[in-house]
Amino acid sequence: MSIVPLRRATLVGSHVDKSTTLSDLQRLGVMHLIDLGAGKQGTPLGSTSSDTRKALAYLLDCPVKRHQVASDPDFDHQAIVKLALENQRRMRDLEDSIDFTRRRLKDLEPWGDFDFPPLESLAGHRLWFYEVPHYKARQLMEVGLPWQEVHRDNRNRYIAVISREEPAPDALPVPRTHTGSVPRRQLREELQRLVVRLDECTAEREALTRWIHLLHRHQAQADDAASLKQAQHLTRDDDAIFAVQGWAPEAAIEDVRRLAEEKGLALLVEPVGPEDQPPTLLDNDERTAGGAEIVHFYQMPGYRNWDPSRVIFFSFAVFFAMILADAGYGLLMLGAVLFFSKRLKQSRAGTRVRTLGFVLVGFTLAYGVLAGSYFGWSPPPENWLSRLKLLDINDFGQMMQLAIGIGLAHLVIANATVAWHHRGHSAMLAPLGWIVALVAGVLLYYGIPGGGISLALGLIAVFVFTDTRPIREPLDLLKRVGGGLYALTDVTRAFGDVLSYLRLFALGLASASLAVTFNQLAADAAAAYPGLGILFYGLILIVGHALNFVLAVVSGVVHGLRLNLIEFYHWGISDEGYPFKAFAKTETTPWSN
């Protein structure tokens, strides 16, 4: 669990060898390329790879799929992608046209089937149509133009008015209805043609699904080709030579050096400079790498920071378990993880999430047993499970102390890790001061002697050592004083953040209370309706606990992440970075987070 140290590697070679060099670098897969091609126009966006993904998603969504072709020497990847995307566009256009035509037919239904007569037959007059609600029907008697009711339903009267010009807006009680010039007969014929064409597109889509397997196989090739094409625009080119630069892990520098020697390239390896902002590459044990997925989701720490993945992995599991607060819900979680297990194992990130899911299940089961809650029921005193119950969720004092204690420990870990990261420097004394101040606040709350003195000492350390810039002139001293005073403004936030962990108790209590309430409602229904009450009993239990389980899981994820990524990150992570993305073949990416 660490941030991998990087080096900047610059390769310079003959321009004629540029393509092969980039291909070799992609095959090596250890460098995060730096853009040296400032001013180049037309940088590709990987449209080929993107189109393949869109085509695959479209074909995979087809309800009916054909037998898959395992191999075909004449398979044209680009042609199939083009056909699939064109089919998707035509399907979308046809569905829109069908919906529009059906709406027009429905709108014209009250007017019946008619064709507009030639203007000559009406002496230059035209027909104008109005839908008049019944409550405005009396106003029709005031209309001075010739009109005729052609239809009536339970809401409106459908009126046709004869006039050379469109009647004035106030001539009738409602605005004019636009019926269009196409009669319903032609619309029905057009609808039939559209439906036939849609059937043909559907059949073509089903036929294209036979290439899904081969498209999957070519997806990696398309991704690699797009990545290689984009890398061509990241180099610095001169008339005869080119330069490519990137960040590489220290452990991989020898591989880059070996490649340079084999290809006759000049190689320059430089350490990270004080002004450099290299990407962040996390090195995690796969058993706890689910925390890295959470870090990726929210905020990547800067290169000079520390990796919080493992702390977040276990703290998130604790928070999630305290919010579910029921061993029965832990079993439901286990069923959900097992149900999605096969699908999750198909990718590296999915495998990490799967492992995190099993850890969440384990913590939830353990906390549920300690709380003595099993789908809202508590075991009787004589049951052996009762002897395992150590927590009483309804004991507000006990649970508030537990939640605040966990919050205090979480923030202490954040500050202690920052102090360790700055070990050997005076800057480590500022986070240690916050630790002393946080613990002193608890001592003051419980009236333990020494709390006030500890709080003062901790805040003095925060004030003096938050800003550690060297003092070379009076202005530097003022800046240090200003930095220390600004740091002290976090005093209220520090204690507010600790109290924020009370949400663990509140949400756990809410989840447990709802479970008990649904159990009581089910029991009352069974007692009130003998016979049929058994059905009500089962329905209330299933629906009630399903709803409570979903709410508890959502709360556990949202608030578990919030406490890690807002409260914890504020004290533990000082700057934001960006992830290391190796320029590598899609199928083999050895250096990735």
PDB file of C-alpha atoms in Angstrom, residues 156-417:
ATOM      1  CA  ASN A 156     -64.365  18.697 -26.538  1.00  0.00           C
ATOM      2  CA  ARG A 157     -66.416  19.739 -29.536  1.00  0.00           C
ATOM      3  CA  TYR A 158     -64.547  19.613 -32.823  1.00  0.00           C
ATOM      4  CA  ILE A 159     -65.414  22.610 -34.959  1.00  0.00           C
ATOM      5  CA  ALA A 160     -64.641  23.318 -38.650  1.00  0.00           C
ATOM      6  CA  VAL A 161     -64.770  26.998 -39.704  1.00  0.00           C
ATOM      7  CA  ILE A 162     -64.940  28.222 -43.322  1.00  0.00           C
ATOM      8  CA  SER A 163     -63.021  31.415 -44.099  1.00  0.00           C
ATOM      9  CA  ARG A 164     -60.760  32.868 -46.802  1.00  0.00           C
ATOM     10  CA  GLU A 165     -58.136  33.963 -44.243  1.00  0.00           C
ATOM     11  CA  GLU A 166     -57.250  32.549 -40.866  1.00  0.00           C
ATOM     12  CA  PRO A 167     -59.728  33.869 -38.296  1.00  0.00           C
ATOM     13  CA  ALA A 168     -58.468  36.428 -35.820  1.00  0.00           C
ATOM     14  CA  PRO A 169     -57.099  34.971 -32.556  1.00  0.00           C
ATOM     15  CA  ASP A 170     -60.146  36.229 -30.630  1.00  0.00           C
ATOM     16  CA  ALA A 171     -62.698  35.103 -33.222  1.00  0.00           C
ATOM     17  CA  LEU A 172     -63.130  31.750 -31.470  1.00  0.00           C
ATOM     18  CA  PRO A 173     -62.778  30.867 -27.783  1.00  0.00           C
ATOM     19  CA  VAL A 174     -59.631  28.710 -28.347  1.00  0.00           C
ATOM     20  CA  PRO A 175     -56.535  28.848 -30.586  1.00  0.00           C
ATOM     21  CA  ARG A 176     -56.620  27.039 -33.914  1.00  0.00           C
ATOM     22  CA  THR A 177     -55.761  23.333 -34.074  1.00  0.00           C
ATOM     23  CA  HIS A 178     -53.090  22.425 -36.632  1.00  0.00           C
ATOM     24  CA  THR A 179     -54.136  19.223 -38.358  1.00  0.00           C
ATOM     25  CA  GLY A 180     -51.651  19.287 -41.226  1.00  0.00           C
ATOM     26  CA  SER A 181     -52.428  18.633 -44.861  1.00  0.00           C
ATOM     27  CA  VAL A 182     -51.852  14.867 -44.959  1.00  0.00           C
ATOM     28  CA  PRO A 183     -55.091  12.846 -44.609  1.00  0.00           C
ATOM     29  CA  ARG A 184     -55.375   9.916 -42.210  1.00  0.00           C
ATOM     30  CA  ARG A 185     -55.572   7.478 -45.128  1.00  0.00           C
ATOM     31  CA  GLN A 186     -52.099   8.452 -46.285  1.00  0.00           C
ATOM     32  CA  LEU A 187     -50.788   8.452 -42.709  1.00  0.00           C
ATOM     33  CA  ARG A 188     -51.993   4.856 -42.237  1.00  0.00           C
ATOM     34  CA  GLU A 189     -50.249   3.830 -45.435  1.00  0.00           C
ATOM     35  CA  GLU A 190     -47.086   5.616 -44.350  1.00  0.00           C
ATOM     36  CA  LEU A 191     -47.241   3.924 -40.929  1.00  0.00           C
ATOM     37  CA  GLN A 192     -47.478   0.521 -42.579  1.00  0.00           C
ATOM     38  CA  ARG A 193     -44.426   1.242 -44.747  1.00  0.00           C
ATOM     39  CA  LEU A 194     -42.470   2.424 -41.705  1.00  0.00           C
ATOM     40  CA  VAL A 195     -43.347  -0.686 -39.699  1.00  0.00           C
ATOM     41  CA  VAL A 196     -42.218  -2.938 -42.552  1.00  0.00           C
ATOM     42  CA  ARG A 197     -38.922  -1.068 -42.804  1.00  0.00           C
ATOM     43  CA  LEU A 198     -38.479  -1.342 -39.036  1.00  0.00           C
ATOM     44  CA  ASP A 199     -38.995  -5.114 -39.273  1.00  0.00           C
ATOM     45  CA  GLU A 200     -36.320  -5.264 -41.948  1.00  0.00           C
ATOM     46  CA  CYS A 201     -33.904  -3.279 -39.753  1.00  0.00           C
ATOM     47  CA  THR A 202     -34.661  -5.563 -36.806  1.00  0.00           C
ATOM     48  CA  ALA A 203     -33.888  -8.627 -38.909  1.00  0.00           C
ATOM     49  CA  GLU A 204     -30.657  -7.003 -40.120  1.00  0.00           C
ATOM     50  CA  ARG A 205     -29.681  -6.227 -36.524  1.00  0.00           C
ATOM     51  CA  GLU A 206     -30.312  -9.830 -35.484  1.00  0.00           C
ATOM     52  CA  ALA A 207     -28.188 -11.022 -38.394  1.00  0.00           C
ATOM     53  CA  LEU A 208     -25.344  -8.747 -37.319  1.00  0.00           C
ATOM     54  CA  THR A 209     -25.343 -10.248 -33.815  1.00  0.00           C
ATOM     55  CA  ARG A 210     -23.539 -13.297 -35.178  1.00  0.00           C
ATOM     56  CA  TRP A 211     -20.372 -11.172 -35.244  1.00  0.00           C
ATOM     57  CA  ILE A 212     -20.420 -10.213 -31.544  1.00  0.00           C
ATOM     58  CA  HIS A 213     -17.729 -12.730 -30.633  1.00  0.00           C
ATOM     59  CA  LEU A 214     -15.350 -11.544 -33.355  1.00  0.00           C
ATOM     60  CA  LEU A 215     -16.038  -7.891 -32.500  1.00  0.00           C
ATOM     61  CA  HIS A 216     -15.020  -8.623 -28.901  1.00  0.00           C
ATOM     62  CA  ARG A 217     -11.796 -10.162 -30.153  1.00  0.00           C
ATOM     63  CA  HIS A 218     -11.061  -7.157 -32.341  1.00  0.00           C
ATOM     64  CA  GLN A 219     -11.973  -4.657 -29.609  1.00  0.00           C
ATOM     65  CA  ALA A 220      -8.553  -4.896 -27.988  1.00  0.00           C
ATOM     66  CA  GLN A 221      -6.884  -4.434 -31.377  1.00  0.00           C
ATOM     67  CA  ALA A 222      -9.044  -1.378 -32.055  1.00  0.00           C
ATOM     68  CA  ASP A 223      -8.203   0.091 -28.636  1.00  0.00           C
ATOM     69  CA  ASP A 224      -4.502  -0.508 -29.170  1.00  0.00           C
ATOM     70  CA  ALA A 225      -4.570   0.999 -32.668  1.00  0.00           C
ATOM     71  CA  ALA A 226      -6.382   4.098 -31.400  1.00  0.00           C
ATOM     72  CA  SER A 227      -3.950   4.441 -28.481  1.00  0.00           C
ATOM     73  CA  LEU A 228      -0.952   4.063 -30.794  1.00  0.00           C
ATOM     74  CA  LYS A 229      -2.365   6.608 -33.211  1.00  0.00           C
ATOM     75  CA  GLN A 230      -2.908   9.086 -30.401  1.00  0.00           C
ATOM     76  CA  ALA A 231       0.642   8.515 -29.126  1.00  0.00           C
ATOM     77  CA  GLN A 232       1.926   9.656 -32.518  1.00  0.00           C
ATOM     78  CA  HIS A 233       0.645  13.134 -31.648  1.00  0.00           C
ATOM     79  CA  LEU A 234       2.336  13.247 -28.223  1.00  0.00           C
ATOM     80  CA  THR A 235       5.903  13.213 -29.515  1.00  0.00           C
ATOM     81  CA  ARG A 236       8.226  16.099 -30.328  1.00  0.00           C
ATOM     82  CA  ASP A 237       9.259  15.888 -34.008  1.00  0.00           C
ATOM     83  CA  ASP A 238      12.096  17.522 -35.877  1.00  0.00           C
ATOM     84  CA  ASP A 239      13.231  17.001 -39.440  1.00  0.00           C
ATOM     85  CA  ALA A 240      15.291  13.910 -38.713  1.00  0.00           C
ATOM     86  CA  ILE A 241      14.648  12.948 -35.103  1.00  0.00           C
ATOM     87  CA  PHE A 242      11.781  12.565 -32.667  1.00  0.00           C
ATOM     88  CA  ALA A 243      11.494  12.513 -28.880  1.00  0.00           C
ATOM     89  CA  VAL A 244       8.986  10.689 -26.708  1.00  0.00           C
ATOM     90  CA  GLN A 245       8.778  11.301 -22.979  1.00  0.00           C
ATOM     91  CA  GLY A 246       6.869   9.736 -20.149  1.00  0.00           C
ATOM     92  CA  TRP A 247       6.777   8.748 -16.489  1.00  0.00           C
ATOM     93  CA  ALA A 248       7.861   5.227 -15.627  1.00  0.00           C
ATOM     94  CA  PRO A 249       8.102   3.340 -12.309  1.00  0.00           C
ATOM     95  CA  GLU A 250      11.632   3.096 -10.937  1.00  0.00           C
ATOM     96  CA  ALA A 251      11.416  -0.691 -11.120  1.00  0.00           C
ATOM     97  CA  ALA A 252      10.714  -0.500 -14.867  1.00  0.00           C
ATOM     98  CA  ILE A 253      13.525   1.893 -15.825  1.00  0.00           C
ATOM     99  CA  GLU A 254      15.856  -0.996 -16.619  1.00  0.00           C
ATOM    100  CA  ASP A 255      13.298  -2.361 -19.079  1.00  0.00           C
ATOM    101  CA  VAL A 256      13.158   1.049 -20.788  1.00  0.00           C
ATOM    102  CA  ARG A 257      16.964   1.201 -20.826  1.00  0.00           C
ATOM    103  CA  ARG A 258      17.156  -2.262 -22.386  1.00  0.00           C
ATOM    104  CA  LEU A 259      14.680  -1.224 -25.074  1.00  0.00           C
ATOM    105  CA  ALA A 260      16.721   1.907 -25.829  1.00  0.00           C
ATOM    106  CA  GLU A 261      19.900  -0.156 -26.230  1.00  0.00           C
ATOM    107  CA  GLU A 262      18.203  -2.675 -28.528  1.00  0.00           C
ATOM    108  CA  LYS A 263      16.745   0.045 -30.785  1.00  0.00           C
ATOM    109  CA  GLY A 264      19.736   2.383 -30.714  1.00  0.00           C
ATOM    110  CA  LEU A 265      17.848   5.184 -28.967  1.00  0.00           C
ATOM    111  CA  ALA A 266      19.237   7.899 -26.734  1.00  0.00           C
ATOM    112  CA  LEU A 267      17.766   7.695 -23.223  1.00  0.00           C
ATOM    113  CA  LEU A 268      17.627  10.366 -20.523  1.00  0.00           C
ATOM    114  CA  VAL A 269      16.308   9.393 -17.078  1.00  0.00           C
ATOM    115  CA  GLU A 270      15.521  12.198 -14.622  1.00  0.00           C
ATOM    116  CA  PRO A 271      14.188  12.180 -11.055  1.00  0.00           C
ATOM    117  CA  VAL A 272      10.965  13.981 -10.157  1.00  0.00           C
ATOM    118  CA  GLY A 273      11.712  17.675  -9.802  1.00  0.00           C
ATOM    119  CA  PRO A 274      10.185  20.004  -7.205  1.00  0.00           C
ATOM    120  CA  GLU A 275       8.014  21.667  -9.865  1.00  0.00           C
ATOM    121  CA  ASP A 276       6.911  18.431 -11.532  1.00  0.00           C
ATOM    122  CA  GLN A 277       3.402  17.033 -11.162  1.00  0.00           C
ATOM    123  CA  PRO A 278       3.714  13.352 -12.067  1.00  0.00           C
ATOM    124  CA  PRO A 279       0.735  10.979 -12.084  1.00  0.00           C
ATOM    125  CA  THR A 280      -0.106   8.766  -9.132  1.00  0.00           C
ATOM    126  CA  LEU A 281       0.385   5.005  -9.390  1.00  0.00           C
ATOM    127  CA  LEU A 282      -0.987   3.061  -6.423  1.00  0.00           C
ATOM    128  CA  ASP A 283       0.612  -0.228  -5.400  1.00  0.00           C
ATOM    129  CA  ASN A 284      -1.980  -2.246  -3.474  1.00  0.00           C
ATOM    130  CA  ASP A 285      -2.357  -5.747  -2.172  1.00  0.00           C
ATOM    131  CA  GLU A 286      -5.163  -7.231  -4.275  1.00  0.00           C
ATOM    132  CA  ARG A 287      -6.890  -8.439  -1.102  1.00  0.00           C
ATOM    133  CA  THR A 288      -7.522  -4.841  -0.012  1.00  0.00           C
ATOM    134  CA  ALA A 289      -7.366  -3.145  -3.409  1.00  0.00           C
ATOM    135  CA  GLY A 290     -11.103  -2.467  -3.267  1.00  0.00           C
ATOM    136  CA  GLY A 291     -10.119   0.639  -1.335  1.00  0.00           C
ATOM    137  CA  ALA A 292      -8.164   1.800  -4.391  1.00  0.00           C
ATOM    138  CA  GLU A 293     -11.352   1.557  -6.468  1.00  0.00           C
ATOM    139  CA  ILE A 294     -13.049   3.893  -3.966  1.00  0.00           C
ATOM    140  CA  VAL A 295     -10.086   6.275  -4.181  1.00  0.00           C
ATOM    141  CA  HIS A 296     -10.307   6.233  -7.984  1.00  0.00           C
ATOM    142  CA  PHE A 297     -14.023   6.956  -7.758  1.00  0.00           C
ATOM    143  CA  TYR A 298     -13.597  10.023  -5.576  1.00  0.00           C
ATOM    144  CA  GLN A 299     -10.160  11.650  -5.614  1.00  0.00           C
ATOM    145  CA  MET A 300      -6.692  10.401  -6.447  1.00  0.00           C
ATOM    146  CA  PRO A 301      -4.079  11.612  -3.949  1.00  0.00           C
ATOM    147  CA  GLY A 302      -1.196  13.641  -5.302  1.00  0.00           C
ATOM    148  CA  TYR A 303       2.127  11.996  -6.114  1.00  0.00           C
ATOM    149  CA  ARG A 304       3.811  13.438  -3.010  1.00  0.00           C
ATOM    150  CA  ASN A 305       0.984  12.363  -0.732  1.00  0.00           C
ATOM    151  CA  TRP A 306       0.220   8.945   0.734  1.00  0.00           C
ATOM    152  CA  ASP A 307      -2.067   6.108  -0.335  1.00  0.00           C
ATOM    153  CA  PRO A 308      -5.221   5.966   1.851  1.00  0.00           C
ATOM    154  CA  SER A 309      -6.649   2.890   0.113  1.00  0.00           C
ATOM    155  CA  ARG A 310      -6.230   0.361   2.924  1.00  0.00           C
ATOM    156  CA  VAL A 311      -7.540   2.702   5.624  1.00  0.00           C
ATOM    157  CA  ILE A 312     -10.585   3.504   3.500  1.00  0.00           C
ATOM    158  CA  PHE A 313     -11.088  -0.204   2.724  1.00  0.00           C
ATOM    159  CA  PHE A 314     -11.512  -1.188   6.373  1.00  0.00           C
ATOM    160  CA  SER A 315     -13.144   2.013   7.651  1.00  0.00           C
ATOM    161  CA  PHE A 316     -15.762   1.855   4.892  1.00  0.00           C
ATOM    162  CA  ALA A 317     -16.512  -1.746   5.894  1.00  0.00           C
ATOM    163  CA  VAL A 318     -16.943  -0.684   9.553  1.00  0.00           C
ATOM    164  CA  PHE A 319     -19.215   2.246   8.689  1.00  0.00           C
ATOM    165  CA  PHE A 320     -21.305   0.153   6.296  1.00  0.00           C
ATOM    166  CA  ALA A 321     -21.778  -2.561   8.936  1.00  0.00           C
ATOM    167  CA  MET A 322     -22.809  -0.050  11.627  1.00  0.00           C
ATOM    168  CA  ILE A 323     -25.446   1.453   9.322  1.00  0.00           C
ATOM    169  CA  LEU A 324     -26.967  -1.900   8.299  1.00  0.00           C
ATOM    170  CA  ALA A 325     -26.722  -3.082  11.926  1.00  0.00           C
ATOM    171  CA  ASP A 326     -28.373  -6.455  11.275  1.00  0.00           C
ATOM    172  CA  ALA A 327     -26.931  -9.934  10.747  1.00  0.00           C
ATOM    173  CA  GLY A 328     -29.960 -10.947   8.655  1.00  0.00           C
ATOM    174  CA  TYR A 329     -29.277  -8.106   6.242  1.00  0.00           C
ATOM    175  CA  GLY A 330     -25.689  -9.327   6.133  1.00  0.00           C
ATOM    176  CA  LEU A 331     -26.982 -12.648   4.799  1.00  0.00           C
ATOM    177  CA  LEU A 332     -28.985 -10.785   2.135  1.00  0.00           C
ATOM    178  CA  MET A 333     -25.796  -8.935   1.207  1.00  0.00           C
ATOM    179  CA  LEU A 334     -24.006 -12.272   0.909  1.00  0.00           C
ATOM    180  CA  GLY A 335     -26.682 -13.519  -1.487  1.00  0.00           C
ATOM    181  CA  ALA A 336     -26.361 -10.367  -3.612  1.00  0.00           C
ATOM    182  CA  VAL A 337     -22.559 -10.635  -3.784  1.00  0.00           C
ATOM    183  CA  LEU A 338     -22.751 -14.331  -4.722  1.00  0.00           C
ATOM    184  CA  PHE A 339     -25.378 -13.546  -7.381  1.00  0.00           C
ATOM    185  CA  PHE A 340     -23.126 -10.978  -9.094  1.00  0.00           C
ATOM    186  CA  SER A 341     -19.880 -12.784  -8.292  1.00  0.00           C
ATOM    187  CA  LYS A 342     -19.415 -14.443 -11.682  1.00  0.00           C
ATOM    188  CA  ARG A 343     -19.992 -11.201 -13.565  1.00  0.00           C
ATOM    189  CA  LEU A 344     -17.667  -9.241 -11.272  1.00  0.00           C
ATOM    190  CA  LYS A 345     -14.828 -11.720 -11.743  1.00  0.00           C
ATOM    191  CA  GLN A 346     -14.647 -10.867 -15.451  1.00  0.00           C
ATOM    192  CA  SER A 347     -12.536  -7.744 -14.826  1.00  0.00           C
ATOM    193  CA  ARG A 348      -9.782  -6.698 -12.455  1.00  0.00           C
ATOM    194  CA  ALA A 349     -11.828  -3.847 -11.011  1.00  0.00           C
ATOM    195  CA  GLY A 350     -14.818  -6.157 -10.638  1.00  0.00           C
ATOM    196  CA  THR A 351     -12.710  -8.704  -8.758  1.00  0.00           C
ATOM    197  CA  ARG A 352     -11.612  -5.969  -6.353  1.00  0.00           C
ATOM    198  CA  VAL A 353     -15.211  -4.861  -5.811  1.00  0.00           C
ATOM    199  CA  ARG A 354     -16.208  -8.506  -5.268  1.00  0.00           C
ATOM    200  CA  THR A 355     -13.569  -8.881  -2.550  1.00  0.00           C
ATOM    201  CA  LEU A 356     -14.751  -5.643  -0.949  1.00  0.00           C
ATOM    202  CA  GLY A 357     -18.309  -6.998  -1.064  1.00  0.00           C
ATOM    203  CA  PHE A 358     -17.334 -10.128   0.855  1.00  0.00           C
ATOM    204  CA  VAL A 359     -15.525  -8.014   3.456  1.00  0.00           C
ATOM    205  CA  LEU A 360     -18.640  -5.841   3.841  1.00  0.00           C
ATOM    206  CA  VAL A 361     -20.658  -9.012   4.385  1.00  0.00           C
ATOM    207  CA  GLY A 362     -18.234 -10.256   7.047  1.00  0.00           C
ATOM    208  CA  PHE A 363     -18.220  -6.973   8.964  1.00  0.00           C
ATOM    209  CA  THR A 364     -22.014  -6.668   8.718  1.00  0.00           C
ATOM    210  CA  LEU A 365     -22.536 -10.201  10.036  1.00  0.00           C
ATOM    211  CA  ALA A 366     -20.083  -9.606  12.902  1.00  0.00           C
ATOM    212  CA  TYR A 367     -21.629  -6.279  13.903  1.00  0.00           C
ATOM    213  CA  GLY A 368     -25.156  -7.687  13.566  1.00  0.00           C
ATOM    214  CA  VAL A 369     -24.268 -10.543  15.927  1.00  0.00           C
ATOM    215  CA  LEU A 370     -22.706  -8.097  18.412  1.00  0.00           C
ATOM    216  CA  ALA A 371     -25.868  -5.967  18.212  1.00  0.00           C
ATOM    217  CA  GLY A 372     -28.079  -9.067  18.568  1.00  0.00           C
ATOM    218  CA  SER A 373     -30.298  -8.194  15.574  1.00  0.00           C
ATOM    219  CA  TYR A 374     -31.529 -10.774  13.042  1.00  0.00           C
ATOM    220  CA  PHE A 375     -34.050  -9.209  10.631  1.00  0.00           C
ATOM    221  CA  GLY A 376     -35.165  -7.045  13.532  1.00  0.00           C
ATOM    222  CA  TRP A 377     -35.634  -9.949  15.955  1.00  0.00           C
ATOM    223  CA  SER A 378     -33.515 -10.442  19.046  1.00  0.00           C
ATOM    224  CA  PRO A 379     -32.790 -13.988  20.242  1.00  0.00           C
ATOM    225  CA  PRO A 380     -34.341 -14.998  23.607  1.00  0.00           C
ATOM    226  CA  PRO A 381     -32.107 -14.712  26.672  1.00  0.00           C
ATOM    227  CA  GLU A 382     -31.626 -18.461  26.941  1.00  0.00           C
ATOM    228  CA  ASN A 383     -30.335 -18.711  23.352  1.00  0.00           C
ATOM    229  CA  TRP A 384     -26.569 -18.969  22.873  1.00  0.00           C
ATOM    230  CA  LEU A 385     -26.683 -16.050  20.411  1.00  0.00           C
ATOM    231  CA  SER A 386     -27.713 -13.785  23.278  1.00  0.00           C
ATOM    232  CA  ARG A 387     -24.367 -14.380  24.944  1.00  0.00           C
ATOM    233  CA  LEU A 388     -22.673 -12.870  21.876  1.00  0.00           C
ATOM    234  CA  LYS A 389     -24.656  -9.635  22.131  1.00  0.00           C
ATOM    235  CA  LEU A 390     -22.374  -6.905  23.446  1.00  0.00           C
ATOM    236  CA  LEU A 391     -24.080  -3.794  22.028  1.00  0.00           C
ATOM    237  CA  ASP A 392     -27.532  -2.374  22.641  1.00  0.00           C
ATOM    238  CA  ILE A 393     -28.607  -0.168  19.740  1.00  0.00           C
ATOM    239  CA  ASN A 394     -31.338   1.342  21.904  1.00  0.00           C
ATOM    240  CA  ASP A 395     -28.791   2.441  24.513  1.00  0.00           C
ATOM    241  CA  PHE A 396     -28.259   5.960  23.218  1.00  0.00           C
ATOM    242  CA  GLY A 397     -25.379   6.742  25.563  1.00  0.00           C
ATOM    243  CA  GLN A 398     -23.423   3.644  24.656  1.00  0.00           C
ATOM    244  CA  MET A 399     -23.970   4.011  20.904  1.00  0.00           C
ATOM    245  CA  MET A 400     -23.141   7.728  20.852  1.00  0.00           C
ATOM    246  CA  GLN A 401     -19.878   7.044  22.691  1.00  0.00           C
ATOM    247  CA  LEU A 402     -19.077   4.263  20.202  1.00  0.00           C
ATOM    248  CA  ALA A 403     -19.793   6.469  17.164  1.00  0.00           C
ATOM    249  CA  ILE A 404     -17.792   9.416  18.520  1.00  0.00           C
ATOM    250  CA  GLY A 405     -14.953   7.102  19.515  1.00  0.00           C
ATOM    251  CA  ILE A 406     -14.806   5.662  15.993  1.00  0.00           C
ATOM    252  CA  GLY A 407     -14.858   9.154  14.503  1.00  0.00           C
ATOM    253  CA  LEU A 408     -12.088  10.295  16.812  1.00  0.00           C
ATOM    254  CA  ALA A 409      -9.985   7.230  15.925  1.00  0.00           C
ATOM    255  CA  HIS A 410     -10.584   7.789  12.209  1.00  0.00           C
ATOM    256  CA  LEU A 411      -9.389  11.393  12.298  1.00  0.00           C
ATOM    257  CA  VAL A 412      -6.461  10.495  14.565  1.00  0.00           C
ATOM    258  CA  ILE A 413      -5.370   7.880  11.996  1.00  0.00           C
ATOM    259  CA  ALA A 414      -5.567  10.514   9.240  1.00  0.00           C
ATOM    260  CA  ASN A 415      -3.405  12.994  11.167  1.00  0.00           C
ATOM    261  CA  ALA A 416      -1.011  10.313  12.394  1.00  0.00           C
ATOM    262  CA  THR A 417      -0.430   9.124   8.830  1.00  0.00           C
TER     263      THR A 417
END
